[in-house]
Coordinates of C-alpha atoms and ligand atoms in Angstrom, one line a residue:
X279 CA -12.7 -40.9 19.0
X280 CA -10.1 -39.3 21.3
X281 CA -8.8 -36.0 19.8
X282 CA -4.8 -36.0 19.2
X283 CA -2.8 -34.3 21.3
X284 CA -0.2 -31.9 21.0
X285 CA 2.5 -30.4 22.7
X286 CA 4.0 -26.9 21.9
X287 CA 6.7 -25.0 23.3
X288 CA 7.4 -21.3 22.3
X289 CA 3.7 -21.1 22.2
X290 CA 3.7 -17.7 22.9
X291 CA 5.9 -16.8 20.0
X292 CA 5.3 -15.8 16.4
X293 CA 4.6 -19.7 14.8
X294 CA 3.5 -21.2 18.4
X295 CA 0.1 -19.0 17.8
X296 CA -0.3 -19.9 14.1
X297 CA 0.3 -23.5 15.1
X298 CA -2.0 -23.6 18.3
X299 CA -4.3 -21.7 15.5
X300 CA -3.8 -24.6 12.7
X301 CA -4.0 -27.3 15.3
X302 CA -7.1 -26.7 17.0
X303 CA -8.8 -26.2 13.7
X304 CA -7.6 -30.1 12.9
X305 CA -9.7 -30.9 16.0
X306 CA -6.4 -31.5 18.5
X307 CA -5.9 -30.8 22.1
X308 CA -3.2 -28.3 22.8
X309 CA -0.8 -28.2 25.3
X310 CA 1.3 -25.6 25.5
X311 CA 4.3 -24.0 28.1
X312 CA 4.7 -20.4 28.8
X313 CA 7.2 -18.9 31.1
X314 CA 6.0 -17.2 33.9
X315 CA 6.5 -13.2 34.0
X316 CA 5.6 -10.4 35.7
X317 CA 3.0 -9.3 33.0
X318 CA 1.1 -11.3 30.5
X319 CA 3.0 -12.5 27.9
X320 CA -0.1 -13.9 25.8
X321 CA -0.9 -11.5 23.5
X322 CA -0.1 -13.7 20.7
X323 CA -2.8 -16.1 21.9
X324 CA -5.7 -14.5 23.4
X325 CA -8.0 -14.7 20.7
X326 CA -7.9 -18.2 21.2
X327 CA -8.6 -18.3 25.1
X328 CA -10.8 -21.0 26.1
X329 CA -12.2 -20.7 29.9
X330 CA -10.5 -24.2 31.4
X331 CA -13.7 -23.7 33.5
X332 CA -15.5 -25.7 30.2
X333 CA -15.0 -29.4 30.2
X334 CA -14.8 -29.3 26.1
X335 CA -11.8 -27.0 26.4
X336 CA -8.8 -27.9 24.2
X337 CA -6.0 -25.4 24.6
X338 CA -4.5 -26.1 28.0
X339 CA -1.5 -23.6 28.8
X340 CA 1.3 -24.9 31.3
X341 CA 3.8 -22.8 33.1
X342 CA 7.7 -24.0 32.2
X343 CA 10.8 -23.2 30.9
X344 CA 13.4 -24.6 28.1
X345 CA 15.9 -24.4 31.3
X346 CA 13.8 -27.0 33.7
X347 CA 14.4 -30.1 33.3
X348 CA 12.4 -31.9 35.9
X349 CA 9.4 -30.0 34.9
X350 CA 9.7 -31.0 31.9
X351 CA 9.6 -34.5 32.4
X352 CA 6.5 -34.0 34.6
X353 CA 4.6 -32.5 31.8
X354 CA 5.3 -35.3 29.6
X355 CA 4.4 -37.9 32.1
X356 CA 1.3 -35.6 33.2
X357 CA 0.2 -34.6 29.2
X358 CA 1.4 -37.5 27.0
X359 CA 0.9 -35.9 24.1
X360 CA 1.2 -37.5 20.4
X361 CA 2.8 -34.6 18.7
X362 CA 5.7 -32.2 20.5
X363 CA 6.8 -29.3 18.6
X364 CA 9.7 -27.8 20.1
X365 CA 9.3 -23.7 18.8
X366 CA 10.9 -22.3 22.1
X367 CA 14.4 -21.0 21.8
X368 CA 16.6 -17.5 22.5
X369 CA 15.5 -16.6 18.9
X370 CA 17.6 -13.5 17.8
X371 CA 20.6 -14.2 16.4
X372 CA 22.2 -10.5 17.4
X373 CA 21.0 -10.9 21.1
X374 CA 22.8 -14.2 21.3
X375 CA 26.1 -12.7 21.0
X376 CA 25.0 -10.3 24.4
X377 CA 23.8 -13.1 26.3
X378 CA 26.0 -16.4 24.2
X379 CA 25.6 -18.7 27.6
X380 CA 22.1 -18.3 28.1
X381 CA 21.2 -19.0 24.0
X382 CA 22.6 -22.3 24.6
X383 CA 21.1 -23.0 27.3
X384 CA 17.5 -22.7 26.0
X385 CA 18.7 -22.6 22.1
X386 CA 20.8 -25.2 22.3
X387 CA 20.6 -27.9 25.9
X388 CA 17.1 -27.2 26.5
X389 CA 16.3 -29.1 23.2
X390 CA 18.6 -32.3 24.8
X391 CA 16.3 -32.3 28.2
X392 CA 12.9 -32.0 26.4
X393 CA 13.9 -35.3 24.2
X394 CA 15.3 -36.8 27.5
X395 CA 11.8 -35.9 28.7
X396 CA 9.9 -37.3 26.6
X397 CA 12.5 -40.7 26.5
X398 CA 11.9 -40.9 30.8
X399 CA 8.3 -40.6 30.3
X400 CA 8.4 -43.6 27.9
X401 CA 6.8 -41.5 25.3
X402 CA 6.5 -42.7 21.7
X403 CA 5.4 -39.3 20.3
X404 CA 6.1 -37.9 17.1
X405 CA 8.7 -34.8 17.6
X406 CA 10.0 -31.7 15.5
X407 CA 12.5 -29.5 16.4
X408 CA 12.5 -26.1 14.9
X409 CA 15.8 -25.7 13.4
X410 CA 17.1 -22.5 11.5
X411 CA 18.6 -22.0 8.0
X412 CA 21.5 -19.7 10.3
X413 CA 22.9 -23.6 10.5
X414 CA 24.0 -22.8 7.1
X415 CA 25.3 -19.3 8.2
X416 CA 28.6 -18.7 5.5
X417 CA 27.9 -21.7 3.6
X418 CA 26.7 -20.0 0.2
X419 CA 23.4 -20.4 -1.0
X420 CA 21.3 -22.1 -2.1
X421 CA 21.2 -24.1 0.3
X422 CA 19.1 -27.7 1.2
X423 CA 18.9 -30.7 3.4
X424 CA 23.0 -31.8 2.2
X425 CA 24.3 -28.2 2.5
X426 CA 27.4 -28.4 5.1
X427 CA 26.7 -26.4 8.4
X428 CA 28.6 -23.0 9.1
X429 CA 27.3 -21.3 11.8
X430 CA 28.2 -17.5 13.1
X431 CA 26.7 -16.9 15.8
X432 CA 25.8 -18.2 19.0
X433 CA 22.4 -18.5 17.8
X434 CA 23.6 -20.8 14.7
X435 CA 26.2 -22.4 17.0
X436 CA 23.2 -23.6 19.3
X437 CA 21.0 -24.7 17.0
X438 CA 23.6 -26.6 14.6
X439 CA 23.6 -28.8 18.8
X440 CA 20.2 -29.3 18.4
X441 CA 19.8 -30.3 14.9
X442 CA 22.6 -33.1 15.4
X443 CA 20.5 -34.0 19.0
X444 CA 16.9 -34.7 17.2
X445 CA 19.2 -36.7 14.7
X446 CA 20.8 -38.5 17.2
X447 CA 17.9 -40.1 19.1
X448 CA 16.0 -40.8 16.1
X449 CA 18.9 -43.1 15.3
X450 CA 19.9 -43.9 19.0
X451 CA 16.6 -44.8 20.2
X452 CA 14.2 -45.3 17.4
X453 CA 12.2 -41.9 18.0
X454 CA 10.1 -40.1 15.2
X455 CA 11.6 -36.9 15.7
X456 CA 12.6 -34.3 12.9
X457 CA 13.9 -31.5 12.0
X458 CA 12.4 -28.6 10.3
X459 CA 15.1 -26.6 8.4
X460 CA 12.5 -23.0 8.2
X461 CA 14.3 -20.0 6.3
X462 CA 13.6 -17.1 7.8
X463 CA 9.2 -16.5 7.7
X464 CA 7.6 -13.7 8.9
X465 CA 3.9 -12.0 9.8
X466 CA 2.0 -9.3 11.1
X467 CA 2.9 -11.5 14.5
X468 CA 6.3 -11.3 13.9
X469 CA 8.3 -9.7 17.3
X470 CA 9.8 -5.9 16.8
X471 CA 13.0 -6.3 16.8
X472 CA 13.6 -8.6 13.9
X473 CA 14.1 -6.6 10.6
X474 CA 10.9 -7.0 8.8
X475 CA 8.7 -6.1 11.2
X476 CA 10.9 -3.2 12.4
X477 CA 10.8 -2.1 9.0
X478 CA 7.3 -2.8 8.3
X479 CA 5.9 -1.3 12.0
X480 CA 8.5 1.9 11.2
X481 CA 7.0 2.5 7.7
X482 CA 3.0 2.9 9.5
X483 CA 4.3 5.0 12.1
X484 CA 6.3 7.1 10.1
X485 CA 3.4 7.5 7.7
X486 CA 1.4 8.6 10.7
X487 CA 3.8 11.3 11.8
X488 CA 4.7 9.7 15.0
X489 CA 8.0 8.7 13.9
X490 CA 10.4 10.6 12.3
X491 CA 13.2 8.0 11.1
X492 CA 14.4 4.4 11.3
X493 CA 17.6 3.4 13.1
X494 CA 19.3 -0.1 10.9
X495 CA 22.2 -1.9 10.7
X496 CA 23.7 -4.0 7.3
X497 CA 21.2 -3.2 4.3
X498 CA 22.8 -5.6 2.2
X499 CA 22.4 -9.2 4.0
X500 CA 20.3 -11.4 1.9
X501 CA 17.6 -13.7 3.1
X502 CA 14.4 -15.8 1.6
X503 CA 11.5 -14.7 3.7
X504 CA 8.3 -16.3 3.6
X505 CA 4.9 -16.2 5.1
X506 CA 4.6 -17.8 8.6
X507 CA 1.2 -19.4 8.6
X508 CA 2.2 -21.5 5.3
X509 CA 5.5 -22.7 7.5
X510 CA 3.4 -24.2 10.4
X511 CA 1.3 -26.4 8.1
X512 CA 5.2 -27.7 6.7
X513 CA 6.0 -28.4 10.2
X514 CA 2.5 -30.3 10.9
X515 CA 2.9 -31.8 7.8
X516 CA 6.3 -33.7 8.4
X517 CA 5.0 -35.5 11.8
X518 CA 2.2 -36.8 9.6
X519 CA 5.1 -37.9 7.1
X520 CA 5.3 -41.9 7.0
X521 CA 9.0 -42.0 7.9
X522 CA 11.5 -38.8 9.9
X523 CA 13.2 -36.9 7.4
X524 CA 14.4 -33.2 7.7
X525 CA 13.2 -30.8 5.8
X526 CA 13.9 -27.2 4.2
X527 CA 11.1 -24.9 4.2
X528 CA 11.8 -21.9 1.9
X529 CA 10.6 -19.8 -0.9
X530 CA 13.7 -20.4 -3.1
X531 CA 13.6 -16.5 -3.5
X532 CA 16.6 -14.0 -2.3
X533 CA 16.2 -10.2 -1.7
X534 CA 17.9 -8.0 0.4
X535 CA 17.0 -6.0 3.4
X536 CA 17.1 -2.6 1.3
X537 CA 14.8 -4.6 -1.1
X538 CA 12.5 -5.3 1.4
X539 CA 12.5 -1.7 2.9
X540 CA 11.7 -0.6 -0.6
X541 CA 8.8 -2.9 -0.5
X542 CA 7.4 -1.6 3.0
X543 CA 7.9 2.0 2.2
X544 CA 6.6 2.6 -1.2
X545 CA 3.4 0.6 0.3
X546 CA 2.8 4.1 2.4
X547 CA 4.0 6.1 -0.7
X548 CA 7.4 6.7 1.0
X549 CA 10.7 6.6 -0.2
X550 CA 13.2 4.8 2.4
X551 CA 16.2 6.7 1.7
X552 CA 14.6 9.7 3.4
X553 CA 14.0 7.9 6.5
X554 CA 16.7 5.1 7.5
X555 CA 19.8 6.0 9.4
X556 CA 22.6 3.5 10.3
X557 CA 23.8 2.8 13.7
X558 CA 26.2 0.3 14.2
X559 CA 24.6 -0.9 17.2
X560 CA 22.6 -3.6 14.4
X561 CA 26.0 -4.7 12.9
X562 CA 26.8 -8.4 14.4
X563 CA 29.9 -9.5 15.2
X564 CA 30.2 -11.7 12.4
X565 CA 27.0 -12.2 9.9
X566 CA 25.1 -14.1 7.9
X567 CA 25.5 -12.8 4.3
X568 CA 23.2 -14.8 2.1
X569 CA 20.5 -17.3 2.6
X570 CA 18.4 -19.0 0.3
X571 CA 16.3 -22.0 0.1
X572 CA 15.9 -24.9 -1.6
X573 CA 12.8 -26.4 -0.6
X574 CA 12.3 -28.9 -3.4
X575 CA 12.6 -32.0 -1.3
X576 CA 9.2 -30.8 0.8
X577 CA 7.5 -30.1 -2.2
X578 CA 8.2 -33.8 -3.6
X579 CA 7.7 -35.5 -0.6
X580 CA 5.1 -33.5 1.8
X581 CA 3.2 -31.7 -1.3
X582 CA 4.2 -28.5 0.3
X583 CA 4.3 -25.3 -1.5
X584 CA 4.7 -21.3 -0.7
X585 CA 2.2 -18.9 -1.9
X586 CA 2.7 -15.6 -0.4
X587 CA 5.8 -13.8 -2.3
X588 CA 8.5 -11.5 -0.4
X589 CA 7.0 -8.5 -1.9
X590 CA 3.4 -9.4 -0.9
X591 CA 4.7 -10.6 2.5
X592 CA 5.9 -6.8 3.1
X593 CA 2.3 -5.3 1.7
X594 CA 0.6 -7.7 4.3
X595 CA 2.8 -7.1 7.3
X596 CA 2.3 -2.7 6.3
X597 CA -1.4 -2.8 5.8
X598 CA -1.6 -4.6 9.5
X599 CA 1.0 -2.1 11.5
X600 CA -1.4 0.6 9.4
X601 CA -4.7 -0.4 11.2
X602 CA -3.5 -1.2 14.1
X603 CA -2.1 2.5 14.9
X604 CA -5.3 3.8 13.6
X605 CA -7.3 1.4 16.1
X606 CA -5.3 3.2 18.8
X607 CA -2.4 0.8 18.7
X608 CA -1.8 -2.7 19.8
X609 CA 0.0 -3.8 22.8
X610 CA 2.5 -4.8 19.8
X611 CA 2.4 -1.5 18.2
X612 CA 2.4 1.3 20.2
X613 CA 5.2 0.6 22.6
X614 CA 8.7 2.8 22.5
X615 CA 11.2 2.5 20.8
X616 CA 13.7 0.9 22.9
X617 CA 17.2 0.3 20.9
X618 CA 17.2 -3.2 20.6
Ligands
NDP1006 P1 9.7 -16.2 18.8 O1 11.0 -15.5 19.3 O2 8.6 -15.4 18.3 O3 9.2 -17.2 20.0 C1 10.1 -17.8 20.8 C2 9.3 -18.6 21.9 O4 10.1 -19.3 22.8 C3 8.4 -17.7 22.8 O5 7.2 -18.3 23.1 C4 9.2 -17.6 24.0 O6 8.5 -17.3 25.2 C5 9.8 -19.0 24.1 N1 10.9 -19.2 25.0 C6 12.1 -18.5 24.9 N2 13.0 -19.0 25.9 C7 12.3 -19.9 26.5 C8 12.6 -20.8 27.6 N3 13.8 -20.7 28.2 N4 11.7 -21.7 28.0 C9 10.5 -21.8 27.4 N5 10.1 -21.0 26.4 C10 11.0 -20.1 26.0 O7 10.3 -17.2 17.7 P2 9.5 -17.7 16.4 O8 8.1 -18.0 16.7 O9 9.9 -16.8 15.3 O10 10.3 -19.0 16.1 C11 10.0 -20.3 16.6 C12 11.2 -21.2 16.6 O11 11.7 -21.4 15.3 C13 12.4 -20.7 17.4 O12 13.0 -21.8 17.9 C14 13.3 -20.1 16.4 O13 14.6 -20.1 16.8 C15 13.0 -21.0 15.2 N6 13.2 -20.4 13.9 C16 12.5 -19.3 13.5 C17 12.6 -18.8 12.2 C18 11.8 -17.6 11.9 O14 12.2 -17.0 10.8 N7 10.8 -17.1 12.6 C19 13.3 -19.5 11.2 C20 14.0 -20.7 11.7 C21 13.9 -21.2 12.9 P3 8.2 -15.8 25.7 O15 7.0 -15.4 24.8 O16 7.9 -15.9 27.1 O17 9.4 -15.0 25.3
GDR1007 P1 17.9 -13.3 11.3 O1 16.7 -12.2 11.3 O2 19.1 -12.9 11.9 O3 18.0 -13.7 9.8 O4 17.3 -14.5 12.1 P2 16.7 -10.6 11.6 O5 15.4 -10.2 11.0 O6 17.1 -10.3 12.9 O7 17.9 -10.1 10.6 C1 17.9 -10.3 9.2 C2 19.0 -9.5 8.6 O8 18.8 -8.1 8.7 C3 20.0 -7.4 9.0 N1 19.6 -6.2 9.7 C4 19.0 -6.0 10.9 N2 18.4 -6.9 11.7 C5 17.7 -6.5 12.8 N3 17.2 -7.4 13.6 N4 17.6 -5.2 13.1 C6 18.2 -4.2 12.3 O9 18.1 -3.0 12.6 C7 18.9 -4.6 11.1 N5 19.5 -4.0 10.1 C8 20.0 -4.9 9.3 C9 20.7 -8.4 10.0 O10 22.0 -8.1 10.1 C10 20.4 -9.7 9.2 O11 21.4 -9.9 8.2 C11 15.9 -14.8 12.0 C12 15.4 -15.3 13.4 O12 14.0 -15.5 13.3 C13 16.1 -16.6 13.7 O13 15.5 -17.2 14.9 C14 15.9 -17.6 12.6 O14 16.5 -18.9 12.9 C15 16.4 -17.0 11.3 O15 15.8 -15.8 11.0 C16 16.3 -18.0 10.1

């Protein structure tokens, strides 16, 4: 039999490697885009290179971008994939209010021309779009699939577009295409800049000696973060669902950003306080105070469940940044520390 195949934009990110990862393992061919750059930009995927030399090769990488339109059409006529995962977006919330035009470009429109895409190649494929819990933004928690939308940010503003998008050409034209409502997950593969891993890759290096303290913005925001690996098997999970329904994908658990610096710090027997400055360079414009999941619907009607707990997720995220500096660093843990 003909394996499935799959198409995944924001490959390259955090949950398009754990997904590539997931989907090989389930026997699929994977397509996915990357944007052209001056240096590699695969790091999150090179331990599953496969030489496209060998005819039983199933990962298959294809330069694009979000912003490209006619490209993308190509590749859909050219692939013709079953399953499309839309994972690429201008993912920070705090950049997006530097650069607010280009976020909803990619964020926000590119999301409208890969549907159209996949509509002009005639395409009956199954299709999730990776929408945020920042939809929510100042709506309190907890929050779930009726919660009303309140974004603040560009970010939110951009992916509230998409959301309503996905929704619209599953009722417009017929299409099996979803979205996934993720609260914020994270990982060892989680980018820099977000808080976690800036707290988590801080903590190892200031244990080490090679840093000497941590620059942060609002200690107080509250968020549900979960474990990234167990969100990619939610999102495989509702394309295999009978009929498209959006779903929130959460751990139903709040703590706060000094909670979770707690967590990462005491794992190197540190104490935070002694460490973490504030520059008001992290503040945003207007934030996002509280977010917390309600993922009960998934759980009924996917059988999906989180294991890995907040706490643990911080112990896990430390004990990789830890090896990796005593391996000599990674190309994801041994750069500067630009102030972004
Ligand atoms: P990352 O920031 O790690 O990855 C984003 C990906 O999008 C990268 O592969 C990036 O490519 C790609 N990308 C960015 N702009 C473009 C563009 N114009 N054209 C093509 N590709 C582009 O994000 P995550 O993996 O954390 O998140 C995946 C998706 O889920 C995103 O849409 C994000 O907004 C959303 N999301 C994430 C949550 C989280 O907590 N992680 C929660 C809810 C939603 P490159 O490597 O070249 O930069
Ligand atoms: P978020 O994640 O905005 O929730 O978006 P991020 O980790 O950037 O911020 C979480 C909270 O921490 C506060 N904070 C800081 N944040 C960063 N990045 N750096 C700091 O120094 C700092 N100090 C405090 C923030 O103000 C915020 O309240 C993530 C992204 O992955 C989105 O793409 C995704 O949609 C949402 O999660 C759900």
């Amino acid at each position: 039999m003909e394996p499935k195949r799959a198409f995944i934009t924001g490959i390259t990110g955090q949950d398009g490697s754990y997904l590539a990862e997931l989907l090989l393992s389930k026997g699929y061919e994977v397509h996915g885009l990357i944007r052209r750059a001056s240096t590699f930009n695969t790091v999150r995927l090179d331990h599953l290179f496969q030489d496209p030399h060998d005819p039983d090769h199933r990962l298959t990488l294809h330069y694009g971008d979000l912003t490209d339109g006619s490209r993308l059409v190509t590749l859909m006529d050219s692939i013709r994939p079953q399953e499309i995962y839309n994972l690429a977006a201008q993912s920070h919330v705090r950049v997006s209010f530097d650069e607010p035009e280009y976020t909803g470009d990619t964020t926000g429109l590119g999301t409208t021309r890969l549907l159209e895409a996949m509509r002009l190649a005639g395409l009956e494929s199954r299709y999730y779009q990776a929408s945020s819990s920042e939809m929510f933004g100042a709506t309190p928690p907890p929050q779930n699939e009726s919660t009303p939308f309140y974004p603040r940010s560009p970010y939110g503003a951009a992916k509230v577009y998409s959301y309503w998008m996905t929704k619209n050409y599953r009722e417009a034209f017929g299409l099996f295409a979803v979205n996934g409502i993720l609260f914020n997950h994270e990982s060892p593969r989680r980018g820099e800049t977000f808080v976690t891993r800036k707290i988590t890759r801080a903590a190892a290096r200031i244990a080490a000696g090679v840093q000497s303290e941590l620059y942060m913005g609002n200690l107080d925001a509250v968020r549900d973060w979960g474990y990234a690996p167990e969100y990619v098997e939610a999102m495989w999970r509702m394309l295999q669902h009978d009929t498209p329904q959006d779903y929130v994908v959460a751990t139903n658990t709040a703590y706060t950003v000094r909670d979770f610096l707690s967590f990462a710090f005491s794992r190197v027997g540190l104490e935070w306080e002694k460490y973490v400055r504030f520059d008001e360079r992290y503040i945003r414009p207007t934030e996002v105070d509280a977010l917390v999941g309600d993922y009960g619907l998934a759980e009924r009607e996917l059988g999906w469940t989180p294991s890995v707990t907040t706490p643990r997720l911080a112990e896990l995220m430390v004990d990789h940044d830890v090896k990796a500096l005593e391996g000599g660093g990674s190309h994801l843990t041994d750069t500067v520390d630009w102030p972004v």
